[in-house]
């Protein structure tokens, strides 16, 4: 048996501050059309795909900061993506900065949305693991201000039925945490989609620079294998506003193997036929959660005070 979903991971090259939202959308729409021409069921865009990754510089003025956020998706600027997807009968995944009116007041989230081939929203996700710092570090070559500009996502890690299977999302730094994959897999995820903006240099830890590409792949390959999931990871690549970001947009099979990967640091489609039934051999055997997990023992150990670290 096979359940094939043809997925086009749409890597974005740098988005300069001088580029208008509609120019950036034109680039996404071009990739959406190319994906549809190649028979893709789903085109997946990156984290904060509509703008440059503004967490990389200090912004004092709240109005200026809010100009990078969307009040609603679909909304005035993004409706065109929904219309085009519906016309082409292709689903899509989009990362964006979300300004949300919640019961607790206005919140800023780093969000993503999953849309089916009729233009209907399947699901929404808000990034949980926010990296970086909240204070200005003027001595650094660039900032990483996600802790200042975003609130922690309040939707957990839900999964949805879509594209013939069960789909979950996470965003960038979430991919480095094993809990992300396990919680999604406990929710039945067969396919996990994530966008990222990952610099190739960590100002505070230059000794880790040589490991950036390796660790980017390591966490996703392990997450895919240990949970019997496809992982589709879409990057923002190249030098954007002085920050050099890795490409390596990747499609990873439930075996943990990288089956397709980008080769440039520009707008580029990475396409693969993902068979959702290829998850079965892992979910039904080695990582059969029902047959093999022992949550009651995990809890017993962590509840022993003596076993806890200070
Ligand atoms: N956008 C991100 O979450 N980026 C982080 C970097 C800052 C380490 C990442 O995990 O790739």
CSV table of C-alpha atoms and ligand atoms in Angstrom, one decimal:
chain,number,residue,atom,x,y,z
A,1,UNK,CA,0.0,0.0,0.0
A,2,UNK,CA,1.1,3.5,-0.5
A,3,UNK,CA,-0.2,7.0,0.2
A,4,UNK,CA,1.9,9.4,-1.8
A,5,UNK,CA,1.9,13.1,-1.1
A,6,UNK,CA,4.1,15.0,-3.5
A,7,UNK,CA,5.6,17.8,-1.4
A,8,UNK,CA,7.4,20.8,-2.7
A,9,UNK,CA,9.6,22.4,0.0
A,10,UNK,CA,10.0,26.0,-1.2
A,11,UNK,CA,13.2,27.5,0.2
A,12,UNK,CA,13.4,31.3,0.2
A,13,UNK,CA,16.6,33.1,-0.6
A,14,UNK,CA,17.3,36.4,1.3
A,15,UNK,CA,14.4,38.8,1.7
A,16,UNK,CA,15.9,42.3,2.0
A,17,UNK,CA,14.2,45.0,4.0
A,18,UNK,CA,13.9,47.1,0.9
A,19,UNK,CA,11.6,44.4,-0.7
A,20,UNK,CA,7.9,45.1,-0.4
A,21,UNK,CA,5.4,42.5,1.0
A,22,UNK,CA,3.9,42.2,-2.5
A,23,UNK,CA,7.3,41.6,-4.1
A,24,UNK,CA,7.9,38.8,-1.6
A,25,UNK,CA,4.5,37.4,-2.2
A,26,UNK,CA,5.2,37.4,-5.9
A,27,UNK,CA,8.3,35.2,-5.2
A,28,UNK,CA,6.2,32.8,-3.2
A,29,UNK,CA,3.5,32.7,-5.8
A,30,UNK,CA,6.0,31.9,-8.5
A,31,UNK,CA,7.3,29.0,-6.5
A,32,UNK,CA,3.7,27.9,-5.9
A,33,UNK,CA,3.0,27.9,-9.6
A,34,UNK,CA,6.2,25.9,-10.3
A,35,UNK,CA,5.3,23.4,-7.6
A,36,UNK,CA,1.8,23.0,-9.1
A,37,UNK,CA,3.3,22.5,-12.6
A,38,UNK,CA,5.4,19.7,-11.2
A,39,UNK,CA,2.3,18.0,-9.8
A,40,UNK,CA,2.8,18.9,-6.1
A,41,UNK,CA,-0.1,18.3,-3.7
A,42,UNK,CA,1.4,20.7,-1.2
A,43,UNK,CA,3.9,23.6,-1.3
A,44,UNK,CA,5.6,24.4,2.0
A,45,UNK,CA,7.1,27.9,2.7
A,46,UNK,CA,9.5,28.8,5.5
A,47,UNK,CA,9.3,30.5,8.9
A,48,UNK,CA,8.2,34.2,8.6
A,49,UNK,CA,8.2,33.8,4.9
A,50,UNK,CA,6.6,37.2,4.2
A,51,UNK,CA,9.3,39.3,5.6
A,52,UNK,CA,13.0,39.4,6.4
A,53,UNK,CA,13.8,37.7,9.7
A,54,UNK,CA,13.5,40.9,11.8
A,55,UNK,CA,14.6,39.2,15.0
A,56,UNK,CA,18.1,39.8,13.7
A,57,UNK,CA,18.1,43.5,14.5
A,58,UNK,CA,17.0,45.8,17.3
A,59,UNK,CA,13.7,47.6,16.8
A,60,UNK,CA,12.7,50.2,19.4
A,61,UNK,CA,9.5,51.5,17.8
A,62,UNK,CA,6.5,49.2,18.4
A,63,UNK,CA,4.7,50.5,15.3
A,64,UNK,CA,7.7,49.6,13.1
A,65,UNK,CA,7.9,46.2,14.8
A,66,UNK,CA,4.2,45.5,14.3
A,67,UNK,CA,4.6,46.3,10.6
A,68,UNK,CA,6.3,42.9,10.2
A,69,UNK,CA,3.2,41.1,11.7
A,70,UNK,CA,-0.1,40.0,10.1
A,71,UNK,CA,-3.4,40.8,11.8
A,72,UNK,CA,-5.1,38.0,10.1
A,73,UNK,CA,-4.2,35.2,7.6
A,74,UNK,CA,-5.9,35.1,5.2
A,75,UNK,CA,-5.8,38.9,5.3
A,76,UNK,CA,-5.4,41.8,2.9
A,77,UNK,CA,-1.8,40.9,1.9
A,78,UNK,CA,-2.1,37.1,1.9
A,79,UNK,CA,-5.5,36.6,0.3
A,80,UNK,CA,-3.7,36.4,-3.0
A,81,UNK,CA,-1.9,33.2,-1.9
A,82,UNK,CA,-5.1,31.6,-0.9
A,83,UNK,CA,-6.8,32.5,-4.2
A,84,UNK,CA,-3.9,31.2,-6.3
A,85,UNK,CA,-3.6,28.0,-4.3
A,86,UNK,CA,-7.4,27.4,-4.8
A,87,UNK,CA,-7.0,28.1,-8.5
A,88,UNK,CA,-4.1,25.7,-8.8
A,89,UNK,CA,-5.7,23.2,-6.5
A,90,UNK,CA,-2.6,22.9,-4.3
A,91,UNK,CA,-2.3,23.0,-0.6
A,92,UNK,CA,0.2,25.1,1.2
A,93,UNK,CA,2.1,25.7,4.5
A,94,UNK,CA,3.1,29.3,5.4
A,95,UNK,CA,5.1,30.7,8.3
A,96,UNK,CA,4.4,34.3,9.3
A,97,UNK,CA,4.5,36.7,12.2
A,98,UNK,CA,1.0,36.9,13.8
A,99,UNK,CA,-0.5,39.7,15.8
A,100,UNK,CA,-3.3,38.1,17.7
A,101,UNK,CA,-6.2,39.6,19.7
A,102,UNK,CA,-6.5,37.1,22.5
A,103,UNK,CA,-8.5,37.1,25.8
A,104,UNK,CA,-5.3,38.2,27.5
A,105,UNK,CA,-4.8,41.1,25.1
A,106,UNK,CA,-2.7,41.6,22.0
A,107,UNK,CA,0.0,38.9,21.5
A,108,UNK,CA,2.8,38.4,19.1
A,109,UNK,CA,3.4,34.9,17.8
A,110,UNK,CA,5.7,33.2,15.4
A,111,UNK,CA,3.1,31.2,13.6
A,112,UNK,CA,2.4,28.8,10.7
A,113,UNK,CA,-0.8,27.8,8.9
A,114,UNK,CA,-1.7,24.7,6.9
A,115,UNK,CA,-4.2,25.1,4.0
A,116,UNK,CA,-5.8,22.5,1.8
A,117,UNK,CA,-6.2,22.5,-2.0
A,118,UNK,CA,-9.6,24.2,-1.7
A,119,UNK,CA,-8.1,27.1,0.2
A,120,UNK,CA,-9.5,26.1,3.5
A,121,UNK,CA,-7.4,26.3,6.7
A,122,UNK,CA,-6.6,22.9,8.1
A,123,UNK,CA,-4.6,24.0,11.1
A,124,UNK,CA,-2.6,26.7,12.9
A,125,UNK,CA,0.5,26.5,15.0
A,126,UNK,CA,2.4,29.0,17.2
A,127,UNK,CA,6.1,28.5,17.9
A,128,UNK,CA,6.8,27.2,21.4
A,129,UNK,CA,10.6,27.2,21.8
A,130,UNK,CA,11.7,30.8,21.3
A,131,UNK,CA,15.5,31.1,21.1
A,132,UNK,CA,17.8,34.0,21.7
A,133,UNK,CA,17.6,36.9,24.2
A,134,UNK,CA,15.4,39.9,25.0
A,135,UNK,CA,18.0,42.5,25.7
A,136,UNK,CA,20.0,44.5,23.1
A,137,UNK,CA,23.5,43.0,22.5
A,138,UNK,CA,25.1,45.8,20.5
A,139,UNK,CA,28.5,44.1,20.5
A,140,UNK,CA,27.1,41.1,18.6
A,141,UNK,CA,27.3,41.2,14.8
A,142,UNK,CA,23.5,40.6,14.8
A,143,UNK,CA,20.7,40.1,17.3
A,144,UNK,CA,18.5,37.1,18.0
A,145,UNK,CA,15.5,38.8,19.7
A,146,UNK,CA,12.8,36.2,19.4
A,147,UNK,CA,12.4,36.2,23.2
A,148,UNK,CA,11.7,40.0,23.0
A,149,UNK,CA,9.5,40.2,19.9
A,150,UNK,CA,7.4,37.0,20.3
A,151,UNK,CA,5.2,35.4,23.0
A,152,UNK,CA,5.4,31.6,23.6
A,153,UNK,CA,2.9,29.8,21.5
A,154,UNK,CA,-0.3,28.8,23.4
A,155,UNK,CA,-1.7,26.1,21.1
A,156,UNK,CA,0.5,23.2,22.1
A,157,UNK,CA,1.5,20.7,19.3
A,158,UNK,CA,-1.8,19.7,17.6
A,159,UNK,CA,-2.2,17.4,14.7
A,160,UNK,CA,-4.8,17.4,11.9
A,161,UNK,CA,-6.1,15.2,9.2
A,162,UNK,CA,-5.0,16.4,5.8
A,163,UNK,CA,-3.3,15.4,2.6
A,164,UNK,CA,-4.4,11.8,3.1
A,165,UNK,CA,-2.7,11.4,6.5
A,166,UNK,CA,-2.1,13.1,9.8
A,167,UNK,CA,0.0,16.3,9.8
A,168,UNK,CA,1.7,18.4,12.5
A,169,UNK,CA,3.7,21.6,12.4
A,170,UNK,CA,6.5,23.1,14.5
A,171,UNK,CA,8.8,26.1,13.8
A,172,UNK,CA,12.6,26.3,13.6
A,173,UNK,CA,14.0,26.0,17.2
A,174,UNK,CA,11.2,23.6,18.0
A,175,UNK,CA,12.9,21.1,15.8
A,176,UNK,CA,15.8,20.8,18.2
A,177,UNK,CA,13.6,19.5,21.0
A,178,UNK,CA,12.8,15.8,21.2
A,179,UNK,CA,9.5,16.6,22.9
A,180,UNK,CA,8.2,18.3,19.8
A,181,UNK,CA,8.4,15.2,17.7
A,182,UNK,CA,7.2,12.9,20.4
A,183,UNK,CA,4.2,15.0,21.3
A,184,UNK,CA,3.3,15.3,17.6
A,185,UNK,CA,3.8,11.6,17.1
A,186,UNK,CA,1.6,10.8,20.1
A,187,UNK,CA,-1.0,12.8,18.3
A,188,UNK,CA,-0.5,10.5,15.3
A,189,UNK,CA,1.6,12.7,13.1
A,190,UNK,CA,2.9,11.0,10.0
A,191,UNK,CA,4.2,14.2,8.5
A,192,UNK,CA,5.8,17.2,10.3
A,193,UNK,CA,6.3,20.4,8.5
A,194,UNK,CA,8.6,23.2,9.8
A,195,UNK,CA,10.2,26.4,8.5
A,196,UNK,CA,13.4,27.8,9.9
A,197,UNK,CA,15.8,30.8,9.9
A,198,UNK,CA,19.1,29.5,11.1
A,199,UNK,CA,22.3,31.6,10.9
A,200,UNK,CA,25.5,29.8,10.2
A,201,UNK,CA,27.2,31.6,13.1
A,202,UNK,CA,26.3,31.7,16.7
A,203,UNK,CA,27.7,35.0,18.1
A,204,UNK,CA,27.9,33.7,21.7
A,205,UNK,CA,29.4,30.3,20.7
A,206,UNK,CA,31.6,30.6,17.7
A,207,UNK,CA,33.1,27.2,18.6
A,208,UNK,CA,29.8,25.6,17.5
A,209,UNK,CA,29.8,27.2,14.0
A,210,UNK,CA,31.4,24.1,12.4
A,211,UNK,CA,28.5,22.0,13.8
A,212,UNK,CA,25.6,24.2,12.6
A,213,UNK,CA,24.8,22.2,9.5
A,214,UNK,CA,25.3,18.8,11.2
A,215,UNK,CA,23.1,19.6,14.2
A,216,UNK,CA,20.4,21.0,12.0
A,217,UNK,CA,20.2,17.7,10.2
A,218,UNK,CA,20.9,15.5,13.3
A,219,UNK,CA,17.9,16.6,15.3
A,220,UNK,CA,15.5,16.2,12.4
A,221,UNK,CA,16.8,12.8,11.3
A,222,UNK,CA,16.6,11.5,14.9
A,223,UNK,CA,13.1,13.0,15.3
A,224,UNK,CA,11.9,11.4,12.0
A,225,UNK,CA,13.3,8.0,12.8
A,226,UNK,CA,12.3,7.8,16.5
A,227,UNK,CA,8.8,8.8,15.7
A,228,UNK,CA,8.3,7.1,12.3
A,229,UNK,CA,7.4,10.5,10.6
A,230,UNK,CA,8.3,12.3,7.5
A,231,UNK,CA,9.9,15.7,8.3
A,232,UNK,CA,9.8,18.5,5.7
A,233,UNK,CA,12.1,21.4,6.7
A,234,UNK,CA,12.1,24.6,4.7
A,235,UNK,CA,14.8,27.2,5.2
A,236,UNK,CA,15.5,30.9,4.6
A,237,UNK,CA,18.9,30.8,2.9
A,238,UNK,CA,21.7,33.1,2.1
A,239,UNK,CA,22.9,36.5,3.4
A,240,UNK,CA,19.9,38.5,4.5
A,241,UNK,CA,20.6,42.0,6.0
A,242,UNK,CA,24.1,40.9,6.8
A,243,UNK,CA,23.2,37.6,8.4
A,244,UNK,CA,24.3,34.5,6.6
A,245,UNK,CA,21.7,31.7,6.9
A,246,UNK,CA,22.0,28.0,6.1
A,247,UNK,CA,20.1,26.6,3.2
A,248,UNK,CA,19.8,22.8,3.5
A,249,UNK,CA,16.1,22.7,3.0
A,250,UNK,CA,15.5,19.0,3.6
A,251,UNK,CA,12.9,16.2,3.2
A,252,UNK,CA,13.6,13.4,5.6
A,253,UNK,CA,12.0,10.0,5.5
A,254,UNK,CA,10.8,8.0,8.5
A,255,UNK,CA,14.0,5.9,8.2
A,256,UNK,CA,15.9,9.1,9.2
A,257,UNK,CA,17.4,9.4,5.7
A,258,UNK,CA,17.6,12.7,4.0
A,259,UNK,CA,15.9,11.9,0.6
A,260,UNK,CA,16.0,15.4,-0.9
A,261,UNK,CA,17.9,18.6,-0.2
A,262,UNK,CA,18.4,22.0,-1.6
A,263,UNK,CA,21.7,22.8,-3.4
A,264,UNK,CA,21.5,26.7,-3.5
A,265,UNK,CA,21.1,29.6,-1.1
A,266,UNK,CA,18.3,31.1,-3.2
A,267,UNK,CA,14.6,30.5,-3.9
A,268,UNK,CA,14.5,26.8,-4.8
A,269,UNK,CA,12.0,24.0,-4.8
A,270,UNK,CA,12.9,20.6,-3.3
A,271,UNK,CA,10.3,18.1,-4.4
A,272,UNK,CA,9.7,14.5,-3.2
A,273,UNK,CA,7.0,11.9,-3.3
A,274,UNK,CA,6.5,11.2,0.4
A,275,UNK,CA,4.7,7.8,1.0
A,276,UNK,CA,2.8,8.2,4.3
A,277,UNK,CA,2.6,4.4,4.5
A,278,UNK,CA,6.4,4.3,4.8
A,279,UNK,CA,5.8,5.4,8.4
A,280,UNK,CA,4.1,2.0,9.2
A,281,UNK,CA,7.2,-0.1,9.4
A,282,UNK,CA,8.4,2.2,12.2
A,283,UNK,CA,5.1,3.0,13.9
A,284,UNK,CA,4.0,-0.7,14.0
A,285,UNK,CA,7.3,-2.3,15.0
A,286,UNK,CA,10.4,-0.6,16.6
A,287,UNK,CA,8.5,2.5,17.6
A,288,UNK,CA,5.1,1.0,18.3
A,289,UNK,CA,4.2,3.3,21.2
A,290,UNK,CA,1.4,1.2,22.5
A,291,UNK,CA,3.4,-1.9,22.7
A,292,UNK,CA,6.7,-0.5,23.9
A,293,UNK,CA,6.4,2.8,25.7
A,294,UNK,CA,6.3,2.7,29.5
A,295,UNK,CA,5.1,6.1,30.6
A,296,UNK,CA,4.2,4.9,34.1
A,297,UNK,CA,7.9,4.2,34.7
A,298,UNK,CA,9.1,7.5,33.3
A,299,UNK,CA,6.7,9.3,35.7
A,300,UNK,CA,7.8,7.1,38.7
A,301,UNK,CA,11.5,8.1,38.1
A,302,UNK,CA,11.0,11.8,37.6
A,303,UNK,CA,8.7,12.0,40.6
A,304,UNK,CA,11.4,10.6,43.0
A,305,UNK,CA,12.8,13.8,44.5
A,306,UNK,CA,16.3,12.1,45.0
A,307,UNK,CA,16.5,11.4,41.3
A,308,UNK,CA,16.1,15.1,40.4
A,309,UNK,CA,19.0,17.4,39.7
A,310,UNK,CA,19.2,20.5,41.8
B,1,LIG,N1,14.6,31.0,14.2
B,1,LIG,C1,15.2,30.1,15.0
B,1,LIG,O1,14.6,29.5,15.9
B,1,LIG,N2,16.6,30.0,14.9
B,1,LIG,C2,17.4,29.2,15.8
B,1,LIG,C3,18.8,29.7,15.9
B,1,LIG,C4,18.8,31.1,16.5
B,1,LIG,C5,19.6,28.8,16.8
B,1,LIG,C6,17.4,27.7,15.4
B,1,LIG,O2,17.2,26.9,16.3
B,1,LIG,O3,17.8,27.4,14.3
